[in-house]
Coordinates of C-alpha atoms and ligand atoms in Angstrom, one line a residue:
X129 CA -40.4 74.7 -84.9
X130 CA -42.1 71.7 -86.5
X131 CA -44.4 74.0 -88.3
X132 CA -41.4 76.3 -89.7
X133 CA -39.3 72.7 -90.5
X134 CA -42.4 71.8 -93.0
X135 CA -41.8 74.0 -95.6
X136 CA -41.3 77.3 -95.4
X137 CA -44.4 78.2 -93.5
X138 CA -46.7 75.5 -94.4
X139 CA -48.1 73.6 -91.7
X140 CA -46.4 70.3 -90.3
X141 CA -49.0 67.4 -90.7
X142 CA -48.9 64.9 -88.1
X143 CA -48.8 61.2 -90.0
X144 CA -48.8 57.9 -89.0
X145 CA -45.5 56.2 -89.0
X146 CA -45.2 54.1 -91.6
X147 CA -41.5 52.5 -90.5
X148 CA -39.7 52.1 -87.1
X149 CA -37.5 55.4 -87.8
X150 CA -41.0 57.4 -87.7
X151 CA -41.6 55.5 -84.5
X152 CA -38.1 56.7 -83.0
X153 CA -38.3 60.4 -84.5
X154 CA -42.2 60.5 -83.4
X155 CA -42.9 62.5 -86.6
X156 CA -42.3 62.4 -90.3
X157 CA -43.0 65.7 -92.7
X158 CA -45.4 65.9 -95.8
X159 CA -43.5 66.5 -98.5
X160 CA -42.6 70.0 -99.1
X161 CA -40.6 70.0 -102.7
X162 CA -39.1 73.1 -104.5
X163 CA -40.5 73.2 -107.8
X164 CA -38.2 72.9 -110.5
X165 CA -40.6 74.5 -113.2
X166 CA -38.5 77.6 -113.8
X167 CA -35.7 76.3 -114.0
X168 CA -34.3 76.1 -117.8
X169 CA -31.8 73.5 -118.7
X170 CA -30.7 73.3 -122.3
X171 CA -30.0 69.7 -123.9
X172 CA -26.4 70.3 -124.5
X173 CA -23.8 73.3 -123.1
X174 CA -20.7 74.3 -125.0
X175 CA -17.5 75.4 -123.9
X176 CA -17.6 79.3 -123.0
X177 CA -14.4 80.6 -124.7
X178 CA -13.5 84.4 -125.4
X179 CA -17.0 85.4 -125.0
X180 CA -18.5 82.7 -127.3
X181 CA -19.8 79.2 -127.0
X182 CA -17.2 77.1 -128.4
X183 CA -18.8 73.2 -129.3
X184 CA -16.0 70.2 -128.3
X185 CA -15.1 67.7 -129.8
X186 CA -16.2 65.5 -127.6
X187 CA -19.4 65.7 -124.5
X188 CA -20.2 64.1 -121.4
X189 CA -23.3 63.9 -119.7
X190 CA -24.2 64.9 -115.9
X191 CA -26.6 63.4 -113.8
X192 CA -29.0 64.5 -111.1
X193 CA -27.6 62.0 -108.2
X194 CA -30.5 61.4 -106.3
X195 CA -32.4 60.1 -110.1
X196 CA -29.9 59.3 -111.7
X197 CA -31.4 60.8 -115.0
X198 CA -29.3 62.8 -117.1
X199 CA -29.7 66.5 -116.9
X200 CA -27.8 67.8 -120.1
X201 CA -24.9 67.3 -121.9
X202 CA -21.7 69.0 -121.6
X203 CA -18.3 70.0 -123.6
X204 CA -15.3 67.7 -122.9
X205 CA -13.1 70.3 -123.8
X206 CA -9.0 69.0 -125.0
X207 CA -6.0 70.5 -125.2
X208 CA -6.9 72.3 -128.3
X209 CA -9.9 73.7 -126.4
X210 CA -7.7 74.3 -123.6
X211 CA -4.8 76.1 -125.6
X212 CA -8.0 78.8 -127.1
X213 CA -9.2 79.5 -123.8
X214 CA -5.7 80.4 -122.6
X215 CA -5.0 82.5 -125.4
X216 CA -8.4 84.2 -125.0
X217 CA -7.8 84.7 -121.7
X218 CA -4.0 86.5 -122.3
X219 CA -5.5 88.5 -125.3
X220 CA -7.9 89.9 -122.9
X221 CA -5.9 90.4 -119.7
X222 CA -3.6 92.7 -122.5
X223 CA -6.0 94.5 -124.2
X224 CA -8.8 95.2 -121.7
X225 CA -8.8 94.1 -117.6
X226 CA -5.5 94.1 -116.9
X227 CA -5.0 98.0 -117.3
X228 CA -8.8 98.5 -116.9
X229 CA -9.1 101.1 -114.0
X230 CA -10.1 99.3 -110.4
X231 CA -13.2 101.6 -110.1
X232 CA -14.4 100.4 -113.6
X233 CA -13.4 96.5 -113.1
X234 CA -15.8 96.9 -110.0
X235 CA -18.9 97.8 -111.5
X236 CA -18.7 94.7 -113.2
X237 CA -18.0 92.9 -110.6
X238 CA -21.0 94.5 -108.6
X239 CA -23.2 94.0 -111.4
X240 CA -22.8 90.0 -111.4
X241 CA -22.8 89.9 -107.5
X242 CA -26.5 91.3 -108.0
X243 CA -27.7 89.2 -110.9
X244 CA -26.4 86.1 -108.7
X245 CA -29.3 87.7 -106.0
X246 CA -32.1 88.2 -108.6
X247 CA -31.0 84.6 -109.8
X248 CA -30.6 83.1 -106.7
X249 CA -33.7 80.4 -106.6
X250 CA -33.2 79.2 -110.1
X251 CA -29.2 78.6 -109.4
X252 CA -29.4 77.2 -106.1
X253 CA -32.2 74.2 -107.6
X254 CA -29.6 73.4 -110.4
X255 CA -26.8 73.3 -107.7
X256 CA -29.5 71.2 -105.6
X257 CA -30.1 69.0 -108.6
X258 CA -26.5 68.5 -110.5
X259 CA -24.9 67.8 -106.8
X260 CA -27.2 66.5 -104.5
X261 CA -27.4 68.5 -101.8
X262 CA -30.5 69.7 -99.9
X263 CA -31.3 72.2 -100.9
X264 CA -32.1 74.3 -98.1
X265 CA -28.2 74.7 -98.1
X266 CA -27.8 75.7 -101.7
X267 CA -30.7 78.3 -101.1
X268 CA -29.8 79.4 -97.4
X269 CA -25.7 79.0 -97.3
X270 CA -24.0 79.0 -100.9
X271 CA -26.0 81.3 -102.7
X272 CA -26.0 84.1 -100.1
X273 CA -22.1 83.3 -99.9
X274 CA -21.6 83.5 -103.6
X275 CA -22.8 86.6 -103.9
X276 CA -21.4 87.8 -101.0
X277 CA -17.8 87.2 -102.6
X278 CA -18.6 88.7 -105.7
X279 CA -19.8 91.9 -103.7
X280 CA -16.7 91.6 -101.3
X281 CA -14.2 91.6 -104.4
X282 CA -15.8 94.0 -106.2
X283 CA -15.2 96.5 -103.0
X284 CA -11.3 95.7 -102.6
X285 CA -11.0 96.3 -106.8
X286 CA -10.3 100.4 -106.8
X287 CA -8.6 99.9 -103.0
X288 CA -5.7 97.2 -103.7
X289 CA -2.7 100.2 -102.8
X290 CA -4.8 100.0 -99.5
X291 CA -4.6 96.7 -98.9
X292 CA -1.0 96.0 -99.6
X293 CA 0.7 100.1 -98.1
X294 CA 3.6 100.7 -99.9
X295 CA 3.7 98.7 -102.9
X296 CA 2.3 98.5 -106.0
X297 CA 0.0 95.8 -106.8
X298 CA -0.2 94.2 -110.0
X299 CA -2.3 91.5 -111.4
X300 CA -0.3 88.2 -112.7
X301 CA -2.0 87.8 -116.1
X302 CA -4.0 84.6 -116.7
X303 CA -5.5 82.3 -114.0
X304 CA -6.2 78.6 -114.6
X305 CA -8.6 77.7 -111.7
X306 CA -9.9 73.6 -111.1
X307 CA -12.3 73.4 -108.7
X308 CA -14.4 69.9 -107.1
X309 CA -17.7 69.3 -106.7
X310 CA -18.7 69.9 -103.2
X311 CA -19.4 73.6 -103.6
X312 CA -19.5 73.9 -107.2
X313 CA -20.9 77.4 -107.2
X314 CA -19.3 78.6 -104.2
X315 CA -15.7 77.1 -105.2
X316 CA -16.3 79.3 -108.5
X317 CA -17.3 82.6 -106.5
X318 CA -14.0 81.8 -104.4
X319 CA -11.7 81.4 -107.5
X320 CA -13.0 83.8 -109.9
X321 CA -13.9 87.1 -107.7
X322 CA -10.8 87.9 -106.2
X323 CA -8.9 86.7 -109.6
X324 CA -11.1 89.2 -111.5
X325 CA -10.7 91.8 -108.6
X326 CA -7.1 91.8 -108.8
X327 CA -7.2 92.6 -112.9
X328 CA -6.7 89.1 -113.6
X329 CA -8.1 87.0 -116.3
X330 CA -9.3 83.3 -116.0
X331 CA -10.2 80.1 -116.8
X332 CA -11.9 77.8 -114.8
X333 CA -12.4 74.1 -114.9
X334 CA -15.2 73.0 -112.7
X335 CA -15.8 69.3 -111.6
X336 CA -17.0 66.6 -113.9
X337 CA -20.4 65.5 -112.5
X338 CA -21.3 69.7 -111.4
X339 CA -20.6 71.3 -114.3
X340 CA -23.9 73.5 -114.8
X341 CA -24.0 76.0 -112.3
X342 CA -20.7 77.5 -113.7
X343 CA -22.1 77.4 -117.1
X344 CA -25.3 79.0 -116.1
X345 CA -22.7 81.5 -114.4
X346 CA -21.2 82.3 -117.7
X347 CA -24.5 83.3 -119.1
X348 CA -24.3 85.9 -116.5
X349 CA -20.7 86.9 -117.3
X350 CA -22.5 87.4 -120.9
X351 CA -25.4 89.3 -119.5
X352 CA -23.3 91.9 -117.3
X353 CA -21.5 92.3 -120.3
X354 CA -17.8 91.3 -119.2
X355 CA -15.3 92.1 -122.2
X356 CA -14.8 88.6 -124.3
X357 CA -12.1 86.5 -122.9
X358 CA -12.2 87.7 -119.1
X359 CA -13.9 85.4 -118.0
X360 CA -13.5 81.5 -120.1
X361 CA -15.1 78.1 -118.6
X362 CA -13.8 74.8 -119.8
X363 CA -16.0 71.8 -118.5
X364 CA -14.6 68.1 -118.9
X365 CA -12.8 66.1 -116.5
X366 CA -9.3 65.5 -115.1
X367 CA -7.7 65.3 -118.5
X368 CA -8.9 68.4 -118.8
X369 CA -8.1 69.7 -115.9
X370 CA -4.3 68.1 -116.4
X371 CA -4.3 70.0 -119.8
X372 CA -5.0 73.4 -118.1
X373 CA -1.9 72.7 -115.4
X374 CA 0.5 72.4 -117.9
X375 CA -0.5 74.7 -120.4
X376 CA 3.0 77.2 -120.8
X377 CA 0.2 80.3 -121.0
X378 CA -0.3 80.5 -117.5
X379 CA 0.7 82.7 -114.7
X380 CA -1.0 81.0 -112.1
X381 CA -2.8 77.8 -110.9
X382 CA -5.4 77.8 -108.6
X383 CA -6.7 74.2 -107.6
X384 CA -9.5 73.3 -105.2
X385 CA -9.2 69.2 -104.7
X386 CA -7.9 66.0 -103.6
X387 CA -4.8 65.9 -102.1
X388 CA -3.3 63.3 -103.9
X389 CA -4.4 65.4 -107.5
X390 CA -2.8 68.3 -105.6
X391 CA 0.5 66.8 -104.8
X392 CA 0.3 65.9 -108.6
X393 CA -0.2 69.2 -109.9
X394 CA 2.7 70.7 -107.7
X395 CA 4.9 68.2 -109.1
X396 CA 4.3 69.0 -112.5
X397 CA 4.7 73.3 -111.6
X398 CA 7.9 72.6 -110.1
X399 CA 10.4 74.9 -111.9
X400 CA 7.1 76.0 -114.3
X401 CA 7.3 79.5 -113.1
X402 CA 3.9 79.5 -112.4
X403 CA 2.2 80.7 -109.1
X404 CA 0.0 78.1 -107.3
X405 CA -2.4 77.9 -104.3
X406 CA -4.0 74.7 -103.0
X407 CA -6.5 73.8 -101.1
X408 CA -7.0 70.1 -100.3
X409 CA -8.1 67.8 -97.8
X410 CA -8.9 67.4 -94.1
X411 CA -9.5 65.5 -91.1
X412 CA -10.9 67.9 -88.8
X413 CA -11.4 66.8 -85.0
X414 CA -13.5 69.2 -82.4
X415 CA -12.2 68.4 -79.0
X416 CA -15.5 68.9 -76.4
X417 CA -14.2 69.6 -73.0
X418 CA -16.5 68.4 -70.2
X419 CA -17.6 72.5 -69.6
X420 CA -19.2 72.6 -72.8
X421 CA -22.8 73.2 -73.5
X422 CA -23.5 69.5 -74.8
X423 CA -27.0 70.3 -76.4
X424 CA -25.2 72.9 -78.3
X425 CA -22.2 71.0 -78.8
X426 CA -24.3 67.7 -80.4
X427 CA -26.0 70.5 -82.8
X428 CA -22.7 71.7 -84.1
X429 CA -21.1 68.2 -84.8
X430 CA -24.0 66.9 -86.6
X431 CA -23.9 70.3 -88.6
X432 CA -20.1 69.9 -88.7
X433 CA -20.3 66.2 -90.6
X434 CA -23.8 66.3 -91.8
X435 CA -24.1 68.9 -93.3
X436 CA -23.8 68.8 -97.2
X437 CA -23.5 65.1 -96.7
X438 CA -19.7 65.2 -95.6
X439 CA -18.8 66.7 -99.0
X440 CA -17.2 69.6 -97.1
X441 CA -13.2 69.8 -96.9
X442 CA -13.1 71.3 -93.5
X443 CA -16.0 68.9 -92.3
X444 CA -16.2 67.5 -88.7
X445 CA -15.5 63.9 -89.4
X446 CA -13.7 63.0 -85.9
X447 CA -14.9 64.1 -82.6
X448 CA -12.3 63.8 -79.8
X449 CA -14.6 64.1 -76.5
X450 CA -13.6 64.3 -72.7
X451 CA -14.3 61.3 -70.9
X452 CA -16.8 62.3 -68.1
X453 CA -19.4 63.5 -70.7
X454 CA -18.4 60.7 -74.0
X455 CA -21.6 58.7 -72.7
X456 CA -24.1 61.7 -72.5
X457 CA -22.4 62.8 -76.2
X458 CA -22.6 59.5 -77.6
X459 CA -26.2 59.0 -76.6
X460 CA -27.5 62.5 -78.0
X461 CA -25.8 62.1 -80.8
X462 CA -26.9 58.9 -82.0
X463 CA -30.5 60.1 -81.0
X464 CA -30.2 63.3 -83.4
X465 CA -28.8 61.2 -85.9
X466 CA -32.4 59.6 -85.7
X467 CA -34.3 62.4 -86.8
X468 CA -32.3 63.8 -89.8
X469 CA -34.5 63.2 -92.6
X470 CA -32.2 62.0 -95.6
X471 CA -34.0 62.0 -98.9
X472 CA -35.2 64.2 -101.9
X473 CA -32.9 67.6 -102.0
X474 CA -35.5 69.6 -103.2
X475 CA -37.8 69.2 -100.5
X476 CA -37.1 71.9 -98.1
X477 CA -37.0 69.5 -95.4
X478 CA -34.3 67.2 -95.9
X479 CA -31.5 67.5 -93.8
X480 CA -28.6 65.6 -95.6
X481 CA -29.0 64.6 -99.6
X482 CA -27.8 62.5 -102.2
X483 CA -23.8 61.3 -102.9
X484 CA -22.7 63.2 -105.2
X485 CA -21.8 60.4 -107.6
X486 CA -21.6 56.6 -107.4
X487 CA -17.5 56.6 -107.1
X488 CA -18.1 59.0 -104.5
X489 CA -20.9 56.5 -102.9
X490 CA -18.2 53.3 -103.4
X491 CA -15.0 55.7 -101.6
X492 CA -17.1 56.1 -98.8
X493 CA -18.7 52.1 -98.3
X494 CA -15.5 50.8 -99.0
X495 CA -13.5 53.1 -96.1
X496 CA -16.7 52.7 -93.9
X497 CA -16.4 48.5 -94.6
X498 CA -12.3 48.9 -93.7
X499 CA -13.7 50.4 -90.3
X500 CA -15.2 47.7 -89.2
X501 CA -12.8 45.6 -90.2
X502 CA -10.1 47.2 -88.5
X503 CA -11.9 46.4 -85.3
X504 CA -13.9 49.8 -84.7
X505 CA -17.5 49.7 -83.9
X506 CA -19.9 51.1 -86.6
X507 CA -23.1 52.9 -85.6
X508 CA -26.2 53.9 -88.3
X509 CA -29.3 55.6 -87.8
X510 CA -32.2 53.9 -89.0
X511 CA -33.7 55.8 -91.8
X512 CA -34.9 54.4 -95.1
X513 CA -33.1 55.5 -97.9
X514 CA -35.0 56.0 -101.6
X515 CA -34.9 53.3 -104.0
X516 CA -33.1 55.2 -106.5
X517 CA -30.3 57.5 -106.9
X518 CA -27.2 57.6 -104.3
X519 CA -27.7 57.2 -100.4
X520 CA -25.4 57.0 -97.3
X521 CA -26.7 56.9 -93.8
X522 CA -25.5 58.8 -90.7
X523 CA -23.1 56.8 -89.7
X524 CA -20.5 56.8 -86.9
X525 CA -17.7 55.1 -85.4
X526 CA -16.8 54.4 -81.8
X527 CA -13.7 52.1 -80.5
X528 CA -11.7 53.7 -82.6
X529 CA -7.3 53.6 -82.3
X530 CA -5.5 56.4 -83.7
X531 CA -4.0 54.3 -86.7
X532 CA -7.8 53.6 -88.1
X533 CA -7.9 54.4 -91.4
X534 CA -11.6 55.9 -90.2
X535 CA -9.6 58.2 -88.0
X536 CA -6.7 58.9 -90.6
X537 CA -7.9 59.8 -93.9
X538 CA -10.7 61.7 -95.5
X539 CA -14.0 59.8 -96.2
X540 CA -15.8 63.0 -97.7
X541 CA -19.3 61.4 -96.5
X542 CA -21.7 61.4 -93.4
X543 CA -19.4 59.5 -91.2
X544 CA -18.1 60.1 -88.1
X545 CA -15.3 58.9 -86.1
X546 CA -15.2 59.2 -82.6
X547 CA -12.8 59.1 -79.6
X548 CA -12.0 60.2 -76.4
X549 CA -9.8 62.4 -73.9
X550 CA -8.6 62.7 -70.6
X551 CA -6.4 66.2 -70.6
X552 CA -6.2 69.1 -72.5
X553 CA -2.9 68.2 -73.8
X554 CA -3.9 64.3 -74.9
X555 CA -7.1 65.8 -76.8
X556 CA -4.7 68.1 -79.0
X557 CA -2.1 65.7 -79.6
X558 CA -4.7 63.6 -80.8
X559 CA -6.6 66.2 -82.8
X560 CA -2.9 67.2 -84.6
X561 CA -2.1 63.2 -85.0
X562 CA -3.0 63.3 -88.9
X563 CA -1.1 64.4 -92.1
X564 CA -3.8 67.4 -92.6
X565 CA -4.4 70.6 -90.6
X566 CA -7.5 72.6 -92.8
X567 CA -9.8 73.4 -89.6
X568 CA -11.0 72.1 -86.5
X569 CA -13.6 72.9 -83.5
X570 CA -13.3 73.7 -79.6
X571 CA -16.5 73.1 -77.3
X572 CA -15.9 74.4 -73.7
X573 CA -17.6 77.1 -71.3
X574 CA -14.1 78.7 -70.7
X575 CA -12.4 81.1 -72.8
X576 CA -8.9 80.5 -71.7
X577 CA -9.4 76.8 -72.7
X578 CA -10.2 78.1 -76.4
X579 CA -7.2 79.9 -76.6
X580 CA -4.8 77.7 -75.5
X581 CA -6.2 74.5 -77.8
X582 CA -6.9 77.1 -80.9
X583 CA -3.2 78.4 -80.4
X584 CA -1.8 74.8 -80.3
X585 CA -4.3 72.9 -83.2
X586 CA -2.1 72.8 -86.1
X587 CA -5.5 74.1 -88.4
X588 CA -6.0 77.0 -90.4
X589 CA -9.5 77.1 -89.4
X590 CA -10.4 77.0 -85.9
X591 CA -14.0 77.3 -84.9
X592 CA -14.9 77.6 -80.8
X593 CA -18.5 76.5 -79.9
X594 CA -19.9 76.5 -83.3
X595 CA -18.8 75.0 -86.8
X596 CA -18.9 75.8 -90.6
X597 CA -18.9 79.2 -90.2
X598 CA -17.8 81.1 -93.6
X599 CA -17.3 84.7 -94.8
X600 CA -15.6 86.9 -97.8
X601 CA -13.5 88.5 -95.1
X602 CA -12.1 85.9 -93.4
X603 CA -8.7 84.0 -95.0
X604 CA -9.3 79.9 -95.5
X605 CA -6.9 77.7 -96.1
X606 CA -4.8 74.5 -94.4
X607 CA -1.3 73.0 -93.0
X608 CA 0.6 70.3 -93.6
X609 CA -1.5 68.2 -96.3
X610 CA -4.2 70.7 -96.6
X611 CA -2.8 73.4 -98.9
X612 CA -0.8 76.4 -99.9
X613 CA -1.9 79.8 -99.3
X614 CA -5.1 81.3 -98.5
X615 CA -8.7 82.1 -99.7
X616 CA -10.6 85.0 -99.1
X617 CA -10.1 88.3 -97.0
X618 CA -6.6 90.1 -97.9
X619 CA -4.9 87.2 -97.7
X620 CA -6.7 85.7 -100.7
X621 CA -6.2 89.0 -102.9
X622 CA -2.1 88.4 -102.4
X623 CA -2.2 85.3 -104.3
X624 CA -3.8 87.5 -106.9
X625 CA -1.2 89.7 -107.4
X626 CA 2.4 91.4 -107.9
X627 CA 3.0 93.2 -105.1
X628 CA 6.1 95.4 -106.3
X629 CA 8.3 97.5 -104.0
Ligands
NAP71 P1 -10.3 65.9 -107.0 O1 -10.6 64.5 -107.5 O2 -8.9 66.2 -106.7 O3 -10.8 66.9 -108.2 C1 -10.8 68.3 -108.0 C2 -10.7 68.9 -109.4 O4 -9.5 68.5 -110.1 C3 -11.8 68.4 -110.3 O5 -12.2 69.4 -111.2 C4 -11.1 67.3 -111.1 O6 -11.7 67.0 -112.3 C5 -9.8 67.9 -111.3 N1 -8.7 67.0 -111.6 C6 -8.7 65.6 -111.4 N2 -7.5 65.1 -111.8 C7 -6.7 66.1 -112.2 C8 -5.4 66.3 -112.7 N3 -4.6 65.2 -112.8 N4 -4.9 67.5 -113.0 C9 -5.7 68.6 -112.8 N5 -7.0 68.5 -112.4 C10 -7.5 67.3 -112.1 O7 -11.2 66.2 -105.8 P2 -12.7 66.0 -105.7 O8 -13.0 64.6 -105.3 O9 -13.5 66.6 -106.8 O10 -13.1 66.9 -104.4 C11 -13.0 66.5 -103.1 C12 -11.7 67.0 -102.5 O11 -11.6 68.4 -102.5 C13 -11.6 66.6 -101.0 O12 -10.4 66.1 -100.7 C14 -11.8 67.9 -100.3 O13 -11.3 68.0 -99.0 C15 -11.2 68.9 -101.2 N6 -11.7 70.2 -101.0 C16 -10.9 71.1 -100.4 C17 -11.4 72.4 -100.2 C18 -10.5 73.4 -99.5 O14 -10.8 74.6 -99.5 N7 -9.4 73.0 -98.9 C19 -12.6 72.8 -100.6 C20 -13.4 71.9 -101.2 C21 -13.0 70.6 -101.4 P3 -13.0 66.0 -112.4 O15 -13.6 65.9 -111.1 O16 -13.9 66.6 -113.3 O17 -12.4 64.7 -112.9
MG72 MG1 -24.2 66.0 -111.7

């Protein structure tokens, strides 16, 4: 296991601990880092509008998180910006994809599904060093997934009568798509492919401080030869984004975010006519029963909050657990914490990254600091974080009341909150005791239990005795504070169309 961990088949080396964490973990790994060396980032990116690159007026710069050097420079695109991209967009979804046949919009879509694959290293290092996560993840989870949506998509685009019997699907014209920084790449394979799919045409805002994997992914729009304006990217931040929502152009908005920016942006669509899906925040809680496999069980919550360094909506940050076994959790737990290696993202053996900016870094201190001083008892793991760049350590939090702000709202970092349960019915009503409802886990040896606390958690998700599970087929989405509509599977391709009688 060690020798696999070390880098990809290289051998683990045995060191001398050189700090008390090495002490606790017993072993530390020789650095095993991805080389960067094919990788080719330009100086400056432009704003990809109706098949061109369109210079703004303005540029912004993105950093690598864990240097904090500056990678490239990129369009700040404005209203004017926004207004071409829109009309690009519409002349296209007129003139070519929107009465393209299904077979034909396909082969496109197949063709950039299978450049993403012969792409795949050099995209998930730039996703590993725009956004700061390890990049074993980039490499292992969102890069197979991307391309798994694209390929997905591309199979429902000659089959929609199939999917919806009876009616006639049609697409709804132009698509303006926001998306955060979490998943930059992945959040743009969720948005675009089904849009595309469905004959729609889009364009998509990614996040401020991850712009460059979706402008590398327009260089492969250009490559598999996409008619101009299909496909339009507009980088910049939420001005820009704002711009897009109330542009009069649109048929649609699709936003991946915040829920506050969401609330915003269905304010300002009210009476606009315009379609929308969201999908925001969450405060997921996995309830482990006493019956549960605990080793497995203290895998899947440190997967569930540490992976991707809490950046993940659907993220396990509270863990309700039943009484007789909180102890036993607790103490496993903390002890795994010990041995996650936190650190460089392009060695192959870090387990949890860098922030992914410095407000993101100051959100998550500052709610972590109102723990404590809201009276619940704050736990971290003792490793030592690099000198540069931006660092949080496993942390969690015990002692905590329901009204915590720990156990309330989303901290979208490595921090977990942790309470416990007597009955089946006090872990759910704990578990539904938050304004969200985007996904959730069960623990427990017995089936019935599953479905009786899946059927009752007020989530869209539910995940029984594992976590973070994703795939093209399978709808995503939330309750309450967590969104509108759905992602992915047949679900998804409904909020692509018009599905007439
Ligand atoms: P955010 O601040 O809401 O930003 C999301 C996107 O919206 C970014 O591209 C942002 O631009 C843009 N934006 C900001 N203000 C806007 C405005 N007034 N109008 C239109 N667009 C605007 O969220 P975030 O901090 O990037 O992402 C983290 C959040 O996303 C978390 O709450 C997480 O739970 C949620 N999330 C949900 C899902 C899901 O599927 N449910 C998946 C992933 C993430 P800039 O960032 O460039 O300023
Ligand atoms: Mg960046």
């Amino acid at each position: 296991m060690a020798a696999e961990r070390a880098g990809g088949g290289g051998r683990a080396r045995k060191v001398v601990p050189k700090s008390d964490h090495d002490f606790v973990t017993g072993t530390s790994y020789a650095p095993a880092p991805e080389s960067s060396d094919h990788v080719k980032l330009a100086k400056n990116y432009d704003l990809f509008i109706g098949g061109k690159w369109v210079k703004a007026g303005k540029r912004m710069k993105t950093v690598n998180p864990a240097t904090e050097k500056v990678l490239a420079e990129v369009g700040e695109a404005g209203a004017k910006e926004v207004d071409l991209a829109v009309k690009a967009a519409r002349k296209a979804h007129d003139s070519v994809w929107g009465k393209m046949p299904g077979r034909e919009r396909g082969k496109y879509l197949f063709r950039v599904a299978r450049l993403l694959q012969e792409r795949a290293r050099e995209f998930a290092i730039i996703e590993s060093m725009d956004g700061g996560k390890p990049i074993r993840e980039s490499r292992d989870v969102d890069l197979p997934l991307v391309a798994a949506h694209f390929f997905y998509h591309a199979g429902w685009a000659d089959k929609l009568e199939y999917a919806f019997p009876g009616r006639k699907p049609r697409p709804l014209g132009v698509a303006g798509q926001i998306i955060p920084w979490n998943f930059p790449l992945l959040m743009a394979a969720w948005k675009l492919a089904p849009a595309l799919a469905c004959g729609n045409t889009v364009v998509l805002k990614p996040a401020e401080t991850t712009p460059l994997t979706a402008l590398k992914l327009a260089g492969l729009f250009e490559e598999a030869e996409f008619p101009d304006g299909v496909v339009n990217i507009v980088t910049g931040g939420g001005a820009t984004g704002q711009a897009l929502v109330e542009h009069p152009g649109l048929d649609k908005i699709a936003f991946t975010g915040s829920t506050a920016v969401g609330k915003m942006i269905q304010r300002s669509l009210a009476k606009s006519g315009k379609r929308h899906t969201l999908e925001l925040g969450g405060k997921a809680a996995h309830l482990i029963f006493e019956d549960a496999p605990i080793n497995q069980a203290v895998e899947g919550i440190v997967n569930g909050i540490f992976f991707n360094q809490g950046h993940v909506c659907c993220a396990g940050s509270r863990l309700l657990v039943q009484e007789g076994v909180a102890e036993e959790v607790i103490r496993k737990l903390k002890r795994r914490m010990e041995t996650l290696v936190v650190g460089d993202p392009l060695d192959k053996n870090t387990d949890i990254g860098a922030i992914n900016s410095q407000e993101q870094l100051g959100r998550i201190t500052k709610l972590v600091a109102c723990g404590t001083e809201e009276g619940a008892r704050c736990w971290q793991s003792g490793q030592q974080l690099p000198g540069r760049g931006y660092w949080f350590k496993p942390t969690l939090f015990t002692d905590c009341a329901q009204s915590h702000r720990v156990v309330q709202e989303e901290i979208f970092g490595p921090v977990l909150a942790i309470q416990t349960f007597r009955t089946t019915e006090e872990g759910i009503e704990k578990a539904n005791n938050t304004p969200y409802g985007l996904s959730g886990g069960v623990w427990t040896d017995k089936g019935s239990k599953i479905f009786k606390v899946a059927g009752a958690m007020r989530a869209g998700v539910l995940w029984a005795n594992t976590y973070n599970k994703f795939d093209p087929t399978s709808p995503f989405g939330g309750y309450k504070e967590s969104g509108v509509g759905r992602e992915g599977g047949v679900h998804g391709l409904g909020g692509y169309l018009e599905l007439q009688e």
